[in-house]
Coordinates of C-alpha atoms in Angstrom, one line a residue:
M1 CA 30.4 203.2 134.7
T2 CA 34.5 204.0 136.2
S3 CA 35.8 200.6 135.7
T4 CA 38.4 197.9 138.3
P5 CA 40.9 197.1 135.2
S6 CA 41.9 193.3 136.4
A7 CA 46.1 192.6 135.3
S8 CA 45.4 191.4 132.2
A9 CA 43.8 193.8 130.7
E10 CA 46.3 196.8 131.1
P11 CA 47.6 196.2 127.3
V12 CA 44.4 196.9 125.7
E13 CA 42.3 199.2 127.7
P14 CA 44.6 201.9 127.8
A15 CA 44.6 202.8 124.4
E16 CA 40.8 201.5 123.9
S17 CA 39.5 204.2 126.7
P18 CA 40.0 207.8 125.6
A19 CA 38.2 206.7 122.0
I20 CA 35.0 205.7 124.1
E21 CA 34.3 207.5 127.6
P22 CA 33.1 210.4 126.4
E23 CA 35.4 213.6 127.6
P24 CA 33.4 216.1 130.6
K25 CA 32.1 219.7 129.3
N26 CA 33.9 220.7 132.4
G27 CA 35.2 220.4 136.5
F28 CA 32.1 220.5 138.1
D29 CA 30.9 217.1 135.4
R30 CA 35.0 215.6 136.0
F31 CA 34.4 215.8 140.1
F32 CA 30.6 214.3 139.7
E33 CA 32.1 212.2 136.5
I34 CA 28.5 213.4 135.3
T35 CA 28.8 211.9 131.7
R36 CA 31.1 209.2 132.1
R37 CA 28.5 207.6 133.8
G38 CA 25.7 208.4 131.0
S39 CA 23.8 210.3 133.5
T40 CA 23.0 214.6 132.9
I41 CA 22.9 216.9 135.5
G42 CA 19.3 216.8 135.0
T43 CA 19.0 213.8 135.3
E44 CA 20.2 214.0 138.7
V45 CA 18.4 216.4 140.0
R46 CA 15.0 214.3 139.9
G47 CA 16.8 211.5 141.1
G48 CA 18.1 213.4 144.5
V49 CA 14.3 215.2 144.2
V50 CA 12.5 211.3 144.2
T51 CA 15.4 209.5 147.2
F52 CA 14.0 212.5 148.7
I53 CA 10.5 212.2 148.8
T54 CA 11.1 208.7 149.0
M55 CA 12.7 209.3 152.2
A56 CA 10.7 212.0 153.4
Y57 CA 9.2 210.2 156.2
I58 CA 12.1 209.4 158.0
V59 CA 11.6 213.1 160.0
V60 CA 8.8 211.6 160.9
L61 CA 8.7 207.8 161.1
N62 CA 13.0 208.2 163.2
P63 CA 11.0 210.5 166.4
I64 CA 8.5 208.4 166.9
I65 CA 10.2 205.1 167.2
L66 CA 12.9 207.7 169.0
S67 CA 10.1 209.0 171.8
A68 CA 9.2 206.0 172.4
G69 CA 11.3 204.8 174.4
T70 CA 11.7 205.5 177.9
D71 CA 15.0 204.9 179.2
V72 CA 16.0 203.8 183.2
A73 CA 16.3 208.1 183.9
G74 CA 12.5 208.5 183.1
N75 CA 13.4 210.5 180.4
N76 CA 12.1 210.1 177.1
L77 CA 13.4 212.5 173.4
A78 CA 11.0 215.5 172.2
F79 CA 9.8 214.9 169.1
P80 CA 10.5 217.7 167.6
A81 CA 13.9 217.3 168.9
V82 CA 14.2 214.1 167.0
A83 CA 12.7 215.6 163.9
A84 CA 15.5 218.3 164.2
V85 CA 18.8 216.6 163.9
T86 CA 17.6 213.5 162.0
A87 CA 17.0 216.3 158.8
L88 CA 20.0 217.6 159.5
T89 CA 22.3 214.9 160.6
A90 CA 20.6 213.1 156.9
G91 CA 21.3 215.7 155.3
V92 CA 25.3 216.8 156.0
M93 CA 25.8 212.7 156.1
T94 CA 24.6 212.8 152.8
I95 CA 26.0 216.0 151.1
L96 CA 29.6 214.5 152.8
F97 CA 29.1 211.5 150.8
G98 CA 28.2 212.7 147.9
L99 CA 31.1 214.6 148.0
V100 CA 33.6 211.9 149.1
A101 CA 32.7 208.7 147.5
R102 CA 30.8 210.3 144.8
L103 CA 27.9 208.1 144.9
P104 CA 23.8 208.5 144.4
F105 CA 23.2 206.5 147.8
A106 CA 21.4 208.5 150.5
F107 CA 22.0 208.3 154.1
A108 CA 19.6 209.0 157.0
A109 CA 18.9 207.1 160.5
G110 CA 18.8 203.6 160.4
L111 CA 16.0 201.9 161.4
G112 CA 16.8 199.0 162.8
I113 CA 19.3 200.3 165.3
N114 CA 16.7 203.2 165.8
S115 CA 14.5 200.4 167.3
F116 CA 16.9 198.4 169.0
L117 CA 18.5 201.6 170.9
A118 CA 14.6 203.0 171.6
F119 CA 12.9 198.9 172.5
S120 CA 16.3 197.5 174.1
V121 CA 19.5 199.8 174.7
V122 CA 17.8 202.3 177.3
G123 CA 16.0 199.9 178.8
Q124 CA 19.3 199.2 180.6
V125 CA 21.2 203.4 180.2
T126 CA 20.2 206.2 179.7
W127 CA 19.4 207.9 176.6
P128 CA 22.8 210.0 176.4
E129 CA 24.7 206.8 177.4
A130 CA 22.9 204.6 174.8
M131 CA 23.8 207.5 172.3
G132 CA 27.4 207.5 173.6
M133 CA 27.4 204.0 172.3
V134 CA 26.4 204.1 169.0
V135 CA 29.6 206.9 168.8
I136 CA 31.5 204.1 169.8
N137 CA 30.4 201.6 167.5
G138 CA 30.7 204.8 164.6
L139 CA 34.4 204.8 165.8
I140 CA 34.8 200.9 165.7
I141 CA 33.4 200.5 162.0
V142 CA 35.9 203.7 161.0
L143 CA 39.4 202.2 162.1
L144 CA 37.3 198.6 160.6
A145 CA 37.6 201.0 157.0
A146 CA 40.2 202.6 157.7
T147 CA 43.2 199.8 157.9
G148 CA 41.4 198.2 155.2
L149 CA 39.7 195.1 157.4
R150 CA 36.7 195.8 156.3
R151 CA 37.6 195.5 152.7
L152 CA 38.5 192.3 152.8
I153 CA 35.8 191.1 154.5
F154 CA 33.3 192.3 151.7
D155 CA 36.4 191.0 149.6
A156 CA 36.3 187.7 151.1
V157 CA 32.0 187.8 150.2
P158 CA 31.5 185.3 147.5
Y159 CA 30.0 186.9 144.5
E160 CA 26.6 184.5 144.8
L161 CA 26.0 186.3 147.8
K162 CA 26.3 190.0 146.5
I163 CA 23.7 189.1 144.3
A164 CA 21.7 187.5 147.1
I165 CA 21.7 190.5 148.8
T166 CA 20.5 192.5 146.3
V167 CA 17.9 190.3 145.7
G168 CA 16.5 190.3 149.5
I169 CA 17.2 194.0 149.8
G170 CA 14.2 194.3 146.9
L171 CA 12.5 192.1 148.5
F172 CA 12.7 193.7 151.8
I173 CA 12.5 196.4 150.5
A174 CA 9.5 195.6 149.0
F175 CA 7.8 194.0 151.9
I176 CA 8.4 197.3 154.5
G177 CA 5.9 199.4 150.7
F178 CA 3.8 196.5 151.3
V179 CA 3.3 196.7 155.2
D180 CA 3.6 201.0 155.1
A181 CA 0.6 201.2 152.6
G182 CA -1.7 198.3 155.3
F183 CA -1.8 196.6 151.9
V184 CA 0.0 193.9 154.0
T185 CA -1.2 193.7 157.8
S186 CA -0.8 191.7 160.9
T187 CA -3.2 189.1 161.5
G188 CA -2.7 189.0 165.3
Q189 CA -2.6 185.4 164.7
A190 CA -0.5 182.6 164.6
S191 CA -1.5 181.5 161.5
P192 CA -1.9 183.1 159.3
P193 CA 0.5 185.6 160.9
V194 CA -0.1 187.8 157.9
G195 CA -2.8 188.9 155.8
L196 CA -4.0 191.3 152.9
G197 CA -5.0 194.4 154.7
I198 CA -8.6 194.4 157.0
G199 CA -10.2 190.8 157.1
G200 CA -8.2 190.1 154.1
S201 CA -9.9 193.0 151.6
I202 CA -8.7 195.9 150.8
A203 CA -11.0 198.3 153.4
T204 CA -9.4 201.7 153.0
V205 CA -8.5 204.3 151.6
P206 CA -5.3 205.1 152.0
T207 CA -4.8 201.8 150.7
L208 CA -6.5 202.2 147.8
V209 CA -4.6 206.1 147.2
F210 CA -1.2 202.7 147.5
A211 CA -2.9 200.5 144.7
F212 CA -3.6 203.5 142.6
T213 CA -0.6 205.0 142.4
L214 CA 1.6 201.5 142.6
L215 CA -0.6 201.0 139.3
L216 CA 0.2 204.2 137.8
T217 CA 3.8 204.3 137.9
G218 CA 4.4 200.7 136.5
I219 CA 2.9 202.0 133.8
L220 CA 4.5 204.5 133.1
V221 CA 8.1 202.6 134.2
A222 CA 6.8 200.0 132.0
R223 CA 6.7 202.4 129.4
K224 CA 10.0 203.8 129.8
V225 CA 8.4 207.5 131.0
K226 CA 11.5 209.7 132.4
G227 CA 10.8 210.4 135.7
A228 CA 8.6 207.6 136.2
L229 CA 8.9 207.6 139.5
L230 CA 8.6 211.3 140.6
I231 CA 5.4 211.5 138.7
G232 CA 3.7 209.1 140.5
L233 CA 5.1 210.1 143.7
I234 CA 3.3 213.5 143.0
T235 CA 0.4 212.4 141.0
G236 CA -0.2 210.2 144.1
T237 CA 0.6 212.9 147.4
V238 CA -1.8 215.3 145.2
V239 CA -4.9 212.7 144.8
A240 CA -3.9 212.0 148.8
V241 CA -4.5 215.5 149.2
V242 CA -7.7 216.1 147.2
I243 CA -8.7 212.7 149.2
E244 CA -8.3 214.2 152.6
A245 CA -9.7 217.6 151.7
I246 CA -13.7 216.3 151.1
W247 CA -13.4 213.1 153.6
H248 CA -10.9 214.0 156.4
L249 CA -10.1 210.8 157.0
G250 CA -7.6 211.4 159.3
S251 CA -4.4 209.7 161.0
S252 CA -5.0 206.1 161.7
V253 CA -4.5 206.7 165.0
D254 CA -7.7 208.2 165.7
N255 CA -9.7 206.6 162.4
P256 CA -7.9 203.1 162.0
G257 CA -9.3 204.0 157.9
G258 CA -6.8 207.0 158.5
W259 CA -3.5 207.6 157.2
G260 CA -0.1 206.1 158.1
L261 CA 3.3 208.1 159.0
S262 CA 1.5 211.1 157.8
V263 CA -1.2 212.9 157.0
P264 CA -1.8 214.5 153.6
A265 CA -3.4 218.4 154.0
F266 CA -1.8 221.6 154.8
G267 CA -2.5 222.5 158.4
G268 CA -1.1 225.8 160.8
S269 CA 2.6 227.4 159.4
L270 CA 4.9 225.6 156.7
F271 CA 7.7 227.3 158.6
A272 CA 9.7 226.0 162.2
L273 CA 12.5 226.6 163.6
P274 CA 14.0 223.7 164.1
D275 CA 15.0 222.3 167.9
L276 CA 18.8 221.0 167.6
S277 CA 19.2 220.8 172.0
L278 CA 20.3 217.4 171.1
V279 CA 23.6 217.8 169.9
G280 CA 26.0 217.1 171.9
A281 CA 24.0 215.3 174.8
V282 CA 26.4 212.6 174.4
S283 CA 27.6 210.4 178.2
F284 CA 30.4 207.4 177.9
D285 CA 30.0 206.9 181.4
F286 CA 28.5 203.5 181.7
G287 CA 29.5 202.9 185.6
K288 CA 25.8 201.9 186.6
V289 CA 25.9 198.5 184.1
G290 CA 28.1 195.9 184.0
V291 CA 31.3 195.8 181.2
L292 CA 29.4 192.9 180.1
T293 CA 26.8 194.3 179.2
V294 CA 28.4 197.7 177.2
V295 CA 30.0 195.2 175.5
M296 CA 27.7 193.2 174.6
L297 CA 25.2 195.8 172.9
V298 CA 28.1 197.8 171.4
F299 CA 29.1 194.7 170.0
T300 CA 25.2 194.1 168.5
L301 CA 25.2 197.9 167.2
V302 CA 28.5 197.5 165.5
F303 CA 27.2 194.1 163.5
T304 CA 24.4 195.5 162.8
N305 CA 25.5 198.0 161.1
F306 CA 28.0 197.2 159.6
F307 CA 26.6 194.3 157.9
D308 CA 22.8 195.5 157.1
A309 CA 25.3 199.0 155.4
M310 CA 27.3 196.7 153.4
G311 CA 24.8 194.7 152.7
T312 CA 22.7 197.6 151.5
L313 CA 25.6 199.7 149.5
T314 CA 26.2 195.7 147.6
G315 CA 22.3 195.7 146.8
L316 CA 22.3 199.7 145.4
S317 CA 25.7 200.1 143.6
K318 CA 25.0 196.7 141.7
E319 CA 21.1 198.3 140.9
A320 CA 22.9 201.5 139.6
G321 CA 25.0 199.8 137.5
L322 CA 28.6 201.2 139.4
A323 CA 29.4 197.8 140.6
D324 CA 31.8 195.2 139.2
G325 CA 32.7 191.6 138.4
K326 CA 33.5 190.8 142.2
G327 CA 30.3 193.5 142.8
N328 CA 33.5 196.5 144.4
F329 CA 31.8 199.8 143.5
P330 CA 34.2 202.9 143.1
R331 CA 35.8 204.4 145.8
L332 CA 35.0 201.7 148.3
K333 CA 37.2 202.6 151.4
S334 CA 36.3 205.3 151.3
A335 CA 32.1 205.0 150.8
L336 CA 33.3 202.5 154.3
I337 CA 34.5 205.7 156.5
V338 CA 31.8 208.0 155.6
E339 CA 29.3 205.5 156.4
G340 CA 31.1 204.6 160.1
V341 CA 31.3 208.7 160.0
G342 CA 27.6 208.4 159.9
A343 CA 26.6 206.5 163.0
V344 CA 29.5 208.9 165.2
T345 CA 28.0 211.7 163.6
G346 CA 24.3 210.3 164.4
G347 CA 24.9 209.2 168.1
L348 CA 26.7 212.9 168.1
T349 CA 23.2 214.4 167.6
S350 CA 21.1 212.0 169.7
G351 CA 19.3 210.9 166.2
S352 CA 20.7 207.5 165.9
S353 CA 22.9 206.0 163.6
N354 CA 22.6 207.5 159.9
T355 CA 23.8 204.6 156.9
V356 CA 22.7 204.4 153.3
F357 CA 19.2 203.6 153.2
I358 CA 17.7 201.7 150.5
E359 CA 14.9 203.9 149.7
S360 CA 18.1 205.4 147.5
G361 CA 17.0 202.9 145.0
S362 CA 14.4 205.2 143.9
G363 CA 16.9 207.9 143.4
I364 CA 18.6 205.2 141.3
G365 CA 15.8 204.2 140.0
E366 CA 15.2 208.0 138.7
G367 CA 18.7 207.5 136.7
A368 CA 21.0 208.6 140.1
R369 CA 23.9 207.6 139.1
T370 CA 26.3 210.2 140.7
G371 CA 26.8 211.5 143.8
F372 CA 25.3 215.0 143.1
A373 CA 22.2 213.6 143.5
N374 CA 23.6 213.3 146.7
V375 CA 23.8 217.2 146.9
V376 CA 20.6 217.5 145.7
T377 CA 18.8 215.3 148.9
G378 CA 21.0 217.0 151.1
V379 CA 20.0 220.0 150.5
L380 CA 16.9 219.0 150.5
F381 CA 17.1 217.1 154.2
L382 CA 18.7 220.4 155.5
L383 CA 15.8 222.6 154.1
A384 CA 13.4 219.6 156.0
M385 CA 14.6 221.3 159.3
F386 CA 13.0 224.8 158.6
L387 CA 10.0 222.9 156.5
T388 CA 9.2 219.2 158.2
P389 CA 5.0 220.7 158.4
L390 CA 5.3 220.2 154.4
A391 CA 7.4 216.9 154.2
Q392 CA 5.4 215.6 156.3
I393 CA 2.4 215.9 153.1
V394 CA 3.7 213.3 151.2
P395 CA 1.8 209.8 152.8
S396 CA 3.6 207.1 153.7
E397 CA 1.1 205.0 151.4
V398 CA 2.4 207.3 148.7
A399 CA 6.0 206.5 148.8
A400 CA 4.6 203.2 149.6
A401 CA 4.5 202.2 146.5
A402 CA 8.2 203.7 145.2
L403 CA 9.1 201.5 147.7
V404 CA 7.3 198.2 145.7
I405 CA 8.8 199.1 143.0
V406 CA 12.2 199.7 143.1
G407 CA 12.2 196.0 144.7
A408 CA 10.7 194.4 141.9
M409 CA 13.6 196.6 139.6
M410 CA 16.1 195.5 142.0
M411 CA 14.4 191.1 142.0
A412 CA 15.4 191.0 138.8
Q413 CA 19.2 190.9 139.5
I414 CA 18.3 186.8 140.5
R415 CA 19.1 186.4 136.7
D416 CA 22.6 186.6 136.8
L417 CA 23.3 183.5 139.4
D418 CA 23.4 180.0 138.1
L419 CA 21.4 178.0 140.8
S420 CA 21.9 174.7 139.8
D421 CA 24.6 174.1 142.2
F422 CA 22.2 173.3 145.8
S423 CA 25.3 174.3 147.8
I424 CA 25.0 177.9 146.5
L425 CA 21.1 177.7 146.3
L426 CA 19.9 177.2 149.7
P427 CA 22.6 180.1 151.1
V428 CA 21.0 182.2 148.8
F429 CA 18.1 181.6 149.1
L430 CA 18.2 181.8 152.8
T431 CA 19.7 185.5 152.5
V432 CA 16.3 186.4 150.5
V433 CA 13.7 185.6 152.2
V434 CA 15.1 185.6 155.4
M435 CA 15.7 190.0 155.5
P436 CA 12.0 190.4 154.8
L437 CA 10.7 187.8 157.1
T438 CA 12.7 189.1 160.3
Y439 CA 12.5 193.0 158.9
S440 CA 16.4 192.3 159.6
I441 CA 19.1 192.6 156.3
A442 CA 22.0 191.5 158.7
N443 CA 19.7 188.7 159.6
G444 CA 19.8 187.9 156.1
I445 CA 23.3 187.9 155.4
G446 CA 23.6 186.0 158.9
A447 CA 21.8 183.5 157.8
G448 CA 23.3 183.2 153.7
F449 CA 27.1 183.9 155.8
I450 CA 26.7 180.6 157.9
A451 CA 24.8 178.9 155.1
W452 CA 27.1 179.1 153.0
A453 CA 30.3 178.2 155.0
V454 CA 29.0 174.7 156.0
I455 CA 27.3 173.1 153.5
R456 CA 30.3 174.5 150.7
S457 CA 32.7 173.1 152.9
L458 CA 30.6 170.0 153.9
S459 CA 30.1 169.8 150.3
G460 CA 33.6 169.0 149.1
K461 CA 34.5 172.7 147.9
I462 CA 36.0 174.2 152.1
R463 CA 38.7 175.7 149.3
T464 CA 36.9 178.1 148.0
I465 CA 35.7 179.7 151.6
S466 CA 37.9 182.3 152.6
P467 CA 38.9 182.2 155.8
L468 CA 37.7 185.4 156.4
L469 CA 33.9 183.7 156.1
W470 CA 34.2 181.6 158.1
V471 CA 35.4 184.5 161.0
V472 CA 32.1 186.1 160.2
A473 CA 30.6 183.1 160.2
A474 CA 31.2 182.2 163.1
G475 CA 30.5 186.2 164.4
F476 CA 27.3 185.7 162.9
A477 CA 26.5 182.7 165.2
V478 CA 27.5 184.8 168.2
Y479 CA 25.4 187.1 166.9
F480 CA 22.2 185.0 166.6
A481 CA 23.4 183.4 170.1
R482 CA 23.8 187.3 171.7
G483 CA 19.9 186.7 174.3
P484 CA 21.4 183.6 175.8
I485 CA 24.5 184.8 175.9
E486 CA 24.3 187.8 177.6
T487 CA 21.9 186.1 180.2
L488 CA 24.4 183.0 180.7
L489 CA 28.0 185.6 180.7
G490 CA 25.5 188.2 183.0
G491 CA 24.8 185.0 185.5

């Protein structure tokens, strides 16, 4: 684990480090710090594979979301082209982050931003213009990171909120898993809004496969079996393929009891040349919409991108044991800059802003601790451009089981908090619960920041609050009220 030495520790640490820290085996080991972080090449490879398998659904889901959005000119993005650029951008950015930041945090198209683009932004602009806004959003984030302002904002966040972000992401991951598996579904009623399965029971075979995979993986993890998550994913997929071969359940689109995002079956050719026609299809001509509209849309993109990534980076670094006592981790500035580059690259390829993915926690749970795991994941994404049909075989119900397991692991971080002070408890609580309930990491962080600033200051602890935290809290207040503000300014 990379340490951040303090001034008071300077006389002691240099004398002790050489005796304690293991020597790297070679230049490759030294570059990625594999031995230093207590890992092995085999563990990193396994972790990278697990992360890819858990994230592979994005090659299917991102095209589903983006191709569903019709822009003001009546145009839609082609599914195969979006699938290709989704895999391409994820592969390139994941490898780049692994080489620069040397952390096991994989990249892919952010679900919050792609949904915002498809269902909000393109109702006012064309797809090329929407992707142009994504590029501008990324450039702003890179600027904030390069000037150190993003790091200052990051450092201004109290340790308790950083832990809360980790726990909240864990619950968010688990909730995504339950929903993707059909274990939790919308009831279509005001109360209760969600329920168990269909009609209060597990009524489909895919959901049963999820439960089987979850319990199997849970047993393996509890027994400390190496490769537990990978074994669970592979076993669950094999079971799903066998079931589909016997009962032909098909997709849930055609059969309510069918599979969710992908059907676990071999059909046709497993090889397909990637369609990269969307690369470079970007426009910065916003003349048909007002300046205020563009500003508000970019503002929303920046806030969502900025704080979703910050929360994810915080949670993953803590889960990997790479964060120090203040929640900081190695090469933080480089990580923040590359994360901004992910947004720029995603806009230029028309695959939507790419950011650190919370599903990277599955590889971390498998033991990944270095950027070499990212290289493995990134190469698999690049291969997925040609093997999209194969990547689609892993059903979302199986991948969902891994998400729930990782969510449980991240939930354990709450043990580090002293919640006896209610001025800490409530902001922490809001951070944790708002994330899964609103399906947004940014919303949870915003609720926690605002509550922390207001409650702590009015509880006689105003001097403990960083001025930057006040600025960010105020920004989140605007973010939460962006709808009425945009309407008011537009009028």
